[in-house]
Structures are given as structure tokens and as C-alpha cells.
Amino acid sequence: MLLSLTVMGILFAVLSAIVIRANRIMEARAEERRELEQQLHEAQRLAVLGSMVASVSHEIKNPLGIVRSTAEILGKRLAKLAPGNEHLAKIIVDEITRLDGIVREFLDFARPKT
């Protein structure tokens, strides 16, 4: 009887150790899964953000091009009609060029990397 109790106690201790270790492994895997889900969520959020940036940048580039070409035409007309004031149109063209560079940087950021 004493031998049976001893063997049962040893078996219980071994099984308890196995269960405790299995619980730790399951907790570690669950934590790893949560971290992977978090990374996936962040990647999806960044992908949507990149898509939005590309869309908004594209919508800004078109009007900028129109404003720039209009300012260039205006500069040529000012040179003929009011000499000395054509620098005003050049300021507009220069600022449009600067803004276009910023929009291009946004588009480069949004473009998928290989």
C-alpha cells in the first residue's frame, strides 16, 4: 500500500510538472500570437495610410500643375503689360515647385517598396 501511494505521488508530481510546463508553453504561444496580431494590425494601418497619402497627393498635384502653368502664362503677360512685375509670377512658380517637391516626397513614401 505504501509503495502504491509513493508511486502515485511520484506520478502525480510528474503529471503536475508536465501540466505546469504545458501551461507556460501555451501562455508563451498566446503572447506570441498577440504580438503577431499587433504587428499585422500595424502593418495594415500603415498600408491604409500609404494609400491615403497617395490619393491625397495625387489630388493635390493636379491643381498645383494648373496653378503653375497659369502663373507661367501670367508671368509672360506681365512682362509685356507691366514690365518689372513679372517677378511676382516667378514667386508663385517657385512656391508651386517647392510644394510639388513635398507632394513627390509623400508619393515616394506611399509607393510600395520591393
Coordinates of N, CA, C and O in Angstrom, one line a residue:
M1 N 0.8 -1.2 0.0 CA 0.0 0.0 0.0 C 0.9 1.3 0.0 O 0.6 2.2 -0.7
L2 N 1.9 1.2 0.8 CA 2.8 2.4 0.9 C 3.5 2.6 -0.4 O 3.7 3.7 -0.9
L3 N 3.9 1.5 -1.0 CA 4.5 1.5 -2.3 C 3.6 2.1 -3.4 O 4.0 3.0 -4.2
S4 N 2.4 1.7 -3.3 CA 1.4 2.3 -4.3 C 1.2 3.8 -4.1 O 1.1 4.6 -5.0
L5 N 1.1 4.2 -2.8 CA 1.0 5.6 -2.5 C 2.2 6.4 -3.0 O 2.1 7.5 -3.5
T6 N 3.4 5.8 -2.8 CA 4.6 6.5 -3.2 C 4.6 6.6 -4.8 O 4.9 7.7 -5.3
V7 N 4.3 5.6 -5.5 CA 4.3 5.6 -6.9 C 3.2 6.6 -7.4 O 3.5 7.4 -8.3
M8 N 2.1 6.6 -6.8 CA 1.0 7.5 -7.2 C 1.4 9.0 -6.9 O 1.2 9.9 -7.7
G9 N 2.1 9.2 -5.8 CA 2.6 10.5 -5.5 C 3.6 11.0 -6.5 O 3.6 12.1 -7.0
I10 N 4.5 10.1 -6.9 CA 5.6 10.4 -7.9 C 4.9 10.7 -9.3 O 5.2 11.7 -9.9
L11 N 3.9 9.9 -9.6 CA 3.2 10.1 -10.9 C 2.4 11.4 -10.9 O 2.4 12.1 -11.8
F12 N 1.8 11.7 -9.7 CA 1.1 13.0 -9.6 C 2.1 14.1 -9.7 O 1.7 15.1 -10.4
A13 N 3.2 14.1 -9.1 CA 4.2 15.1 -9.2 C 4.7 15.3 -10.7 O 4.8 16.4 -11.1
V14 N 5.0 14.2 -11.3 CA 5.4 14.3 -12.7 C 4.3 14.9 -13.6 O 4.6 15.7 -14.4
L15 N 3.1 14.4 -13.4 CA 2.0 14.9 -14.2 C 1.8 16.4 -13.9 O 1.5 17.2 -14.8
S16 N 1.9 16.8 -12.7 CA 1.7 18.2 -12.3 C 2.8 19.1 -13.0 O 2.5 20.2 -13.5
A17 N 4.0 18.6 -13.0 CA 5.1 19.3 -13.7 C 4.9 19.4 -15.2 O 5.1 20.5 -15.8
I18 N 4.4 18.3 -15.8 CA 4.0 18.4 -17.2 C 2.9 19.4 -17.5 O 3.0 20.2 -18.4
V19 N 1.9 19.4 -16.7 CA 0.8 20.3 -16.9 C 1.3 21.8 -16.7 O 0.9 22.7 -17.5
I20 N 2.1 22.0 -15.7 CA 2.6 23.4 -15.4 C 3.4 23.8 -16.6 O 3.3 25.0 -17.1
R21 N 4.3 23.0 -17.1 CA 5.1 23.3 -18.3 C 4.3 23.6 -19.5 O 4.5 24.5 -20.3
A22 N 3.3 22.7 -19.7 CA 2.4 22.9 -20.9 C 1.6 24.2 -20.8 O 1.5 24.9 -21.8
N23 N 1.2 24.6 -19.6 CA 0.5 25.9 -19.4 C 1.5 27.1 -19.7 O 1.1 28.0 -20.4
R24 N 2.7 27.0 -19.3 CA 3.7 28.0 -19.6 C 3.9 28.1 -21.1 O 4.0 29.2 -21.7
I25 N 4.0 27.0 -21.8 CA 4.2 27.0 -23.2 C 3.0 27.6 -23.9 O 3.2 28.4 -24.9
M26 N 1.8 27.2 -23.5 CA 0.6 27.7 -24.1 C 0.5 29.3 -23.9 O 0.1 30.0 -24.8
E27 N 0.9 29.7 -22.7 CA 0.9 31.2 -22.4 C 1.9 31.9 -23.3 O 1.6 33.0 -23.8
A28 N 3.1 31.3 -23.5 CA 4.1 31.9 -24.3 C 3.6 32.0 -25.8 O 3.8 33.0 -26.5
R29 N 3.0 30.9 -26.3 CA 2.5 30.9 -27.6 C 1.3 31.9 -27.8 O 1.2 32.6 -28.8
A30 N 0.5 32.0 -26.8 CA -0.6 33.0 -26.9 C -0.1 34.4 -26.9 O -0.6 35.3 -27.7
E31 N 0.9 34.7 -26.1 CA 1.6 36.0 -26.1 C 2.2 36.3 -27.5 O 2.1 37.4 -28.0
E32 N 2.9 35.3 -28.0 CA 3.5 35.5 -29.3 C 2.4 35.8 -30.4 O 2.6 36.6 -31.3
R33 N 1.3 35.0 -30.3 CA 0.2 35.3 -31.3 C -0.4 36.7 -31.1 O -0.6 37.3 -32.1
R34 N -0.5 37.2 -29.9 CA -1.0 38.5 -29.7 C 0.0 39.5 -30.3 O -0.5 40.5 -30.9
E35 N 1.3 39.3 -30.1 CA 2.2 40.2 -30.7 C 2.2 40.2 -32.2 O 2.3 41.3 -32.8
L36 N 2.1 39.0 -32.8 CA 2.0 38.9 -34.2 C 0.7 39.6 -34.8 O 0.8 40.3 -35.8
E37 N -0.4 39.5 -34.1 CA -1.6 40.1 -34.5 C -1.5 41.6 -34.4 O -1.9 42.4 -35.2
Q38 N -0.8 42.1 -33.3 CA -0.5 43.6 -33.2 C 0.3 44.1 -34.4 O 0.1 45.1 -34.9
Q39 N 1.4 43.3 -34.7 CA 2.2 43.7 -35.9 C 1.4 43.7 -37.2 O 1.6 44.6 -38.0
L40 N 0.6 42.7 -37.3 CA -0.3 42.7 -38.5 C -1.2 43.9 -38.6 O -1.4 44.5 -39.6
H41 N -1.8 44.2 -37.5 CA -2.7 45.4 -37.4 C -1.9 46.6 -37.8 O -2.4 47.5 -38.5
E42 N -0.7 46.8 -37.2 CA 0.1 48.0 -37.5 C 0.5 48.0 -39.0 O 0.4 49.1 -39.6
A43 N 0.8 46.9 -39.6 CA 1.1 46.9 -41.0 C -0.1 47.2 -41.8 O 0.1 47.9 -42.8
Q44 N -1.2 46.7 -41.5 CA -2.4 47.1 -42.2 C -2.8 48.6 -42.1 O -3.1 49.2 -43.1
R45 N -2.6 49.1 -40.9 CA -2.8 50.5 -40.7 C -1.9 51.4 -41.6 O -2.3 52.4 -42.2
L46 N -0.6 51.0 -41.6 CA 0.4 51.7 -42.4 C 0.1 51.6 -43.9 O 0.3 52.6 -44.7
A47 N -0.4 50.4 -44.3 CA -0.8 50.3 -45.7 C -1.9 51.2 -46.1 O -1.9 51.8 -47.2
V48 N -2.9 51.3 -45.2 CA -4.1 52.2 -45.5 C -3.6 53.6 -45.5 O -4.0 54.4 -46.4
L49 N -2.7 54.0 -44.6 CA -2.2 55.3 -44.5 C -1.4 55.7 -45.8 O -1.6 56.7 -46.4
G50 N -0.6 54.7 -46.3 CA 0.1 54.9 -47.5 C -0.8 55.1 -48.7 O -0.6 56.0 -49.5
S51 N -1.9 54.4 -48.7 CA -2.9 54.5 -49.8 C -3.5 55.9 -49.7 O -3.7 56.6 -50.8
M52 N -3.9 56.3 -48.5 CA -4.5 57.7 -48.4 C -3.5 58.8 -48.8 O -3.9 59.7 -49.5
V53 N -2.3 58.6 -48.4 CA -1.3 59.7 -48.8 C -1.1 59.7 -50.3 O -1.1 60.8 -50.9
A54 N -1.1 58.6 -50.9 CA -1.0 58.6 -52.4 C -2.2 59.2 -53.0 O -2.1 60.0 -54.0
S55 N -3.4 58.9 -52.5 CA -4.6 59.5 -53.1 C -4.7 61.0 -52.9 O -4.9 61.8 -53.9
V56 N -4.4 61.5 -51.7 CA -4.4 62.9 -51.4 C -3.3 63.6 -52.2 O -3.6 64.7 -52.8
S57 N -2.1 63.1 -52.3 CA -1.0 63.7 -53.0 C -1.4 63.8 -54.5 O -1.1 64.8 -55.1
H58 N -2.0 62.8 -55.0 CA -2.4 62.9 -56.5 C -3.4 64.0 -56.7 O -3.4 64.7 -57.6
E59 N -4.4 64.1 -55.8 CA -5.4 65.1 -55.9 C -4.8 66.5 -55.7 O -5.3 67.5 -56.3
I60 N -3.7 66.7 -55.0 CA -3.1 68.0 -54.8 C -2.2 68.3 -56.0 O -2.1 69.5 -56.5
K61 N -1.5 67.3 -56.6 CA -0.6 67.5 -57.7 C -1.4 68.1 -58.9 O -0.8 69.0 -59.6
N62 N -2.5 67.7 -59.2 CA -3.3 68.2 -60.4 C -3.5 69.7 -60.3 O -3.2 70.4 -61.3
P63 N -4.1 70.2 -59.3 CA -4.4 71.6 -59.2 C -3.0 72.4 -59.1 O -3.0 73.5 -59.7
L64 N -2.0 71.9 -58.5 CA -0.7 72.6 -58.5 C -0.2 72.7 -59.9 O 0.4 73.8 -60.2
G65 N -0.3 71.7 -60.7 CA 0.1 71.9 -62.1 C -0.6 72.9 -62.9 O -0.1 73.7 -63.7
I66 N -1.9 73.0 -62.6 CA -2.8 74.1 -63.3 C -2.3 75.5 -62.8 O -2.2 76.4 -63.6
V67 N -2.2 75.6 -61.5 CA -1.7 76.9 -60.9 C -0.4 77.3 -61.5 O -0.1 78.5 -61.9
R68 N 0.5 76.3 -61.6 CA 1.9 76.6 -62.1 C 1.8 77.1 -63.6 O 2.4 78.1 -63.9
S69 N 1.1 76.4 -64.4 CA 1.1 76.7 -65.8 C 0.4 78.1 -66.0 O 0.8 78.9 -66.8
T70 N -0.7 78.4 -65.2 CA -1.3 79.7 -65.2 C -0.4 80.8 -64.8 O -0.3 81.9 -65.4
A71 N 0.4 80.5 -63.7 CA 1.4 81.5 -63.3 C 2.4 81.8 -64.3 O 2.9 82.9 -64.5
E72 N 2.9 80.8 -65.0 CA 3.9 81.0 -66.1 C 3.3 81.8 -67.2 O 4.0 82.7 -67.7
I73 N 2.1 81.6 -67.6 CA 1.4 82.4 -68.6 C 1.2 83.8 -68.1 O 1.5 84.8 -68.8
L74 N 0.8 83.9 -66.9 CA 0.7 85.3 -66.3 C 2.0 86.0 -66.3 O 2.0 87.2 -66.5
G75 N 3.1 85.3 -65.9 CA 4.4 86.0 -65.9 C 4.8 86.5 -67.3 O 5.3 87.6 -67.4
K76 N 4.5 85.7 -68.4 CA 4.8 86.2 -69.7 C 3.9 87.4 -70.1 O 4.4 88.4 -70.7
R77 N 2.7 87.4 -69.7 CA 1.8 88.6 -69.9 C 2.2 89.8 -69.1 O 2.1 90.9 -69.6
L78 N 2.6 89.6 -67.9 CA 3.1 90.7 -67.1 C 4.3 91.3 -67.6 O 4.5 92.6 -67.5
A79 N 5.2 90.5 -68.2 CA 6.4 91.0 -68.8 C 6.1 92.0 -69.9 O 6.8 93.0 -70.1
K80 N 5.0 91.8 -70.6 CA 4.6 92.6 -71.7 C 3.8 93.8 -71.3 O 4.0 95.0 -71.7
L81 N 2.8 93.6 -70.4 CA 1.9 94.6 -69.9 C 2.4 95.5 -68.8 O 2.1 96.7 -68.8
A82 N 3.1 94.9 -67.9 CA 3.6 95.7 -66.7 C 5.0 95.2 -66.4 O 5.3 94.5 -65.4
P83 N 6.0 95.7 -67.2 CA 7.4 95.3 -67.0 C 7.8 95.6 -65.6 O 7.5 96.6 -65.0
G84 N 8.6 94.7 -65.0 CA 9.1 94.8 -63.7 C 8.3 94.1 -62.6 O 8.7 93.9 -61.5
N85 N 7.1 93.7 -63.0 CA 6.2 92.9 -62.1 C 6.2 91.4 -62.3 O 5.5 90.7 -61.6
E86 N 6.9 91.0 -63.3 CA 6.9 89.5 -63.7 C 7.5 88.7 -62.6 O 7.3 87.5 -62.5
H87 N 8.3 89.3 -61.7 CA 8.9 88.6 -60.5 C 7.8 88.0 -59.6 O 8.0 87.0 -58.9
L88 N 6.6 88.7 -59.6 CA 5.5 88.2 -58.8 C 5.0 86.8 -59.2 O 4.8 85.9 -58.4
A89 N 4.9 86.6 -60.6 CA 4.5 85.3 -61.1 C 5.6 84.3 -60.8 O 5.3 83.1 -60.6
K90 N 6.9 84.7 -60.9 CA 8.0 83.8 -60.6 C 8.0 83.3 -59.2 O 8.3 82.1 -58.9
I91 N 7.6 84.2 -58.3 CA 7.4 83.7 -56.9 C 6.4 82.6 -56.8 O 6.6 81.6 -56.1
I92 N 5.3 82.8 -57.5 CA 4.2 81.8 -57.5 C 4.8 80.5 -58.0 O 4.6 79.4 -57.4
V93 N 5.5 80.5 -59.2 CA 6.0 79.3 -59.8 C 7.0 78.7 -58.9 O 7.0 77.4 -58.7
D94 N 7.9 79.4 -58.2 CA 8.9 78.9 -57.3 C 8.2 78.2 -56.1 O 8.6 77.1 -55.7
E95 N 7.2 78.8 -55.5 CA 6.5 78.1 -54.4 C 5.7 76.9 -54.8 O 5.7 75.9 -54.1
I96 N 5.2 76.9 -56.0 CA 4.5 75.7 -56.6 C 5.5 74.6 -56.7 O 5.2 73.4 -56.4
T97 N 6.7 75.0 -57.2 CA 7.7 74.0 -57.4 C 8.1 73.3 -56.1 O 8.3 72.1 -55.9
R98 N 8.2 74.2 -55.0 CA 8.5 73.7 -53.7 C 7.4 72.8 -53.2 O 7.7 71.7 -52.7
L99 N 6.2 73.2 -53.3 CA 5.1 72.3 -52.9 C 5.0 71.0 -53.7 O 4.7 70.0 -53.1
D100 N 5.3 71.1 -55.0 CA 5.3 69.9 -55.8 C 6.4 68.9 -55.3 O 6.2 67.7 -55.3
G101 N 7.5 69.4 -54.8 CA 8.6 68.6 -54.3 C 8.1 67.9 -53.0 O 8.4 66.7 -52.8
I102 N 7.4 68.6 -52.2 CA 6.8 68.0 -50.9 C 5.8 66.9 -51.3 O 5.9 65.8 -50.7
V103 N 5.0 67.1 -52.3 CA 4.0 66.1 -52.7 C 4.7 64.9 -53.2 O 4.3 63.8 -53.0
R104 N 5.7 65.1 -54.0 CA 6.5 64.0 -54.6 C 7.1 63.1 -53.4 O 7.2 61.9 -53.5
E105 N 7.6 63.8 -52.4 CA 8.1 63.0 -51.2 C 7.0 62.2 -50.6 O 7.3 61.0 -50.2
F106 N 5.8 62.7 -50.5 CA 4.7 61.9 -49.9 C 4.4 60.7 -50.8 O 4.2 59.6 -50.4
L107 N 4.4 61.0 -52.1 CA 4.2 59.9 -53.1 C 5.3 58.8 -53.0 O 5.0 57.6 -53.1
D108 N 6.5 59.3 -52.8 CA 7.6 58.3 -52.7 C 7.5 57.5 -51.4 O 7.7 56.3 -51.4
F109 N 7.0 58.1 -50.4 CA 6.7 57.4 -49.1 C 5.6 56.4 -49.3 O 5.7 55.3 -48.8
A110 N 4.6 56.8 -50.0 CA 3.4 55.9 -50.2 C 3.7 54.7 -51.1 O 3.0 53.7 -51.1
R111 N 4.7 54.9 -52.0 CA 4.9 53.9 -53.0 C 5.5 52.6 -52.4 O 6.3 52.7 -51.5
P112 N 4.9 51.5 -52.7 CA 5.3 50.2 -52.1 C 6.8 49.9 -52.4 O 7.3 50.2 -53.5
K113 N 7.5 49.5 -51.4 CA 8.9 49.1 -51.6 C 9.0 47.6 -52.0 O 8.3 46.8 -51.5
T114 N 10.0 47.3 -52.8 CA 10.2 45.9 -53.2 C 11.1 45.2 -52.2 O 11.9 45.8 -51.6

